C-alpha positions as a Python dict, from the first residue, in 0.01 Angstrom:
ca = {
    (1, 'G'): (0, 0, 0),
    (2, 'E'): (154, 323, -117),
    (3, 'G'): (168, 589, 154),
    (4, 'Q'): (22, 372, 430),
    (5, 'L'): (156, 382, 785),
    (6, 'V'): (220, 26, 903),
    (7, 'G'): (435, 92, 1209),
    (8, 'V'): (785, 163, 1332),
    (9, 'V'): (1105, -43, 1341),
    (10, 'S'): (1146, -170, 1698),
    (11, 'K'): (1438, -412, 1658),
    (12, 'V'): (1727, -423, 1413),
    (13, 'S'): (1971, -702, 1330),
    (14, 'Q'): (2227, -744, 1051),
    (15, 'T'): (1986, -940, 831),
    (16, 'Y'): (1636, -838, 939),
    (17, 'C'): (1430, -595, 1144),
    (18, 'V'): (1110, -619, 1345),
    (19, 'V'): (829, -369, 1291),
    (20, 'S'): (588, -282, 1572),
    (21, 'T'): (264, -214, 1387),
    (22, 'I'): (24, 73, 1433),
    (23, 'L'): (-199, -181, 1613),
    (24, 'D'): (55, -219, 1896),
    (25, 'P'): (-62, -27, 2208),
    (26, 'K'): (299, 88, 2262),
    (27, 'V'): (307, 274, 1928),
    (28, 'S'): (197, 637, 1946),
    (29, 'V'): (145, 858, 1642),
    (30, 'S'): (12, 1212, 1610),
    (31, 'A'): (-280, 1201, 1365),
    (32, 'Y'): (-537, 1422, 1193),
    (33, 'E'): (-863, 1373, 1007),
    (34, 'V'): (-830, 1506, 653),
    (35, 'R'): (-1167, 1685, 609),
    (36, 'T'): (-1179, 1868, 944),
    (37, 'R'): (-802, 1890, 1007),
    (38, 'E'): (-874, 1800, 1372),
    (39, 'T'): (-579, 1636, 1547),
    (40, 'G'): (-540, 1360, 1801),
    (41, 'Y'): (-301, 1077, 1872),
    (42, 'V'): (-301, 701, 1835),
    (43, 'S'): (-346, 543, 2180),
    (44, 'N'): (-450, 189, 2104),
    (45, 'T'): (-581, -73, 2345),
    (46, 'T'): (-518, -446, 2343),
    (47, 'I'): (-886, -520, 2279),
    (48, 'L'): (-902, -291, 1975),
    (49, 'S'): (-567, -420, 1851),
    (50, 'E'): (-690, -779, 1859),
    (51, 'S'): (-987, -667, 1648),
    (52, 'G'): (-754, -499, 1397),
    (53, 'L'): (-873, -149, 1494),
    (54, 'I'): (-699, 168, 1613),
    (55, 'K'): (-804, 424, 1876),
    (56, 'V'): (-727, 790, 1805),
    (57, 'S'): (-773, 996, 2125),
    (58, 'G'): (-761, 1360, 2220),
    (59, 'L'): (-1025, 1512, 1996),
    (60, 'S'): (-1258, 1784, 2120),
    (61, 'R'): (-1589, 1666, 2267),
    (62, 'T'): (-1752, 1885, 2000),
    (63, 'T'): (-1556, 1726, 1715),
    (64, 'S'): (-1707, 1744, 1368),
    (65, 'V'): (-1527, 1428, 1252),
    (66, 'T'): (-1771, 1170, 1116),
    (67, 'A'): (-1759, 805, 1015),
    (68, 'G'): (-1587, 755, 681),
    (69, 'G'): (-1326, 1026, 738),
    (70, 'L'): (-964, 961, 643),
    (71, 'V'): (-699, 971, 920),
    (72, 'C'): (-332, 1044, 841),
    (73, 'S'): (-8, 1109, 1031),
    (74, 'T'): (67, 1474, 1113),
    (75, 'G'): (446, 1454, 1101),
    (76, 'V'): (459, 1633, 1439),
    (77, 'G'): (757, 1519, 1645),
    (78, 'G'): (966, 1412, 1348),
    (79, 'V'): (927, 1036, 1402),
    (80, 'Y'): (678, 965, 1122),
    (81, 'P'): (647, 1148, 790),
    (82, 'K'): (344, 1372, 739),
    (83, 'D'): (39, 1248, 545),
    (84, 'L'): (88, 871, 569),
    (85, 'V'): (-257, 711, 568),
    (86, 'I'): (-351, 545, 898),
    (87, 'G'): (-709, 444, 817),
    (88, 'T'): (-1076, 532, 793),
    (89, 'V'): (-1298, 647, 1080),
    (90, 'K'): (-1541, 374, 1177),
    (91, 'E'): (-1693, 540, 1487),
    (92, 'V'): (-1670, 862, 1691),
    (93, 'K'): (-1719, 818, 2068),
    (94, 'D'): (-1714, 1036, 2378),
    (95, 'D'): (-1449, 936, 2632),
    (96, 'D'): (-1608, 837, 2965),
    (97, 'H'): (-1302, 946, 3166),
    (98, 'T'): (-1212, 1280, 3007),
    (99, 'I'): (-1381, 1573, 2836),
    (100, 'S'): (-1261, 1460, 2493),
    (101, 'S'): (-1380, 1231, 2214),
    (102, 'Y'): (-1197, 953, 2037),
    (103, 'L'): (-1214, 773, 1704),
    (104, 'I'): (-1224, 405, 1624),
    (105, 'V'): (-1024, 375, 1303),
    (106, 'E'): (-1000, 83, 1063),
    (107, 'P'): (-661, 61, 890),
    (108, 'T'): (-684, 81, 511),
    (109, 'L'): (-459, -226, 495),
    (110, 'D'): (-505, -563, 663),
    (111, 'I'): (-202, -508, 888),
    (112, 'K'): (-214, -855, 1041),
    (113, 'D'): (-147, -1014, 699),
    (114, 'I'): (144, -791, 589),
    (115, 'E'): (469, -977, 537),
    (116, 'D'): (691, -718, 365),
    (117, 'V'): (719, -343, 415),
    (118, 'L'): (926, -56, 279),
    (119, 'I'): (1134, 101, 556),
    (120, 'I'): (1170, 479, 531),
    (121, 'T'): (1514, 569, 664),
    (122, 'G'): (1495, 944, 619),
    (123, 'F'): (1246, 1215, 530),
    (124, 'E'): (1212, 1593, 531),
    (125, 'G'): (1142, 1706, 889),
    (126, 'Q'): (1282, 1390, 1049),
    (127, 'G'): (1389, 1449, 1409),
    (128, 'V'): (1242, 1799, 1417),
    (129, 'A'): (1005, 1851, 1706),
    (130, 'T'): (745, 2115, 1631),
    (131, 'P'): (595, 2334, 1901),
}
């Protein structure tokens, strides 16, 4: 999948590397919904991960994001390039423990079945933390 965010390299050896996918609860990515430009961050749970879904937290309780919206990486923090596709909004929910809303996002790729990925080793803005 061209321009899809699969995950981040978490282990490197001389002949292979291991990628922690976007489904992994330890992986955090700043994200935005394309139509509204509203931002949040990937904060997955084990239950959602096992279902092949992603949680994007930190949106305003009055968010105008709707099901079907496209979610991409923001590039903030310089770890992931900007505008890599994360997935499509499946549901918008209010968080019971905070005053924010969150998204349930379905990756555009079947991440559990991926065997090969292209590793990006450098990109414009890499390592640059933005305020």
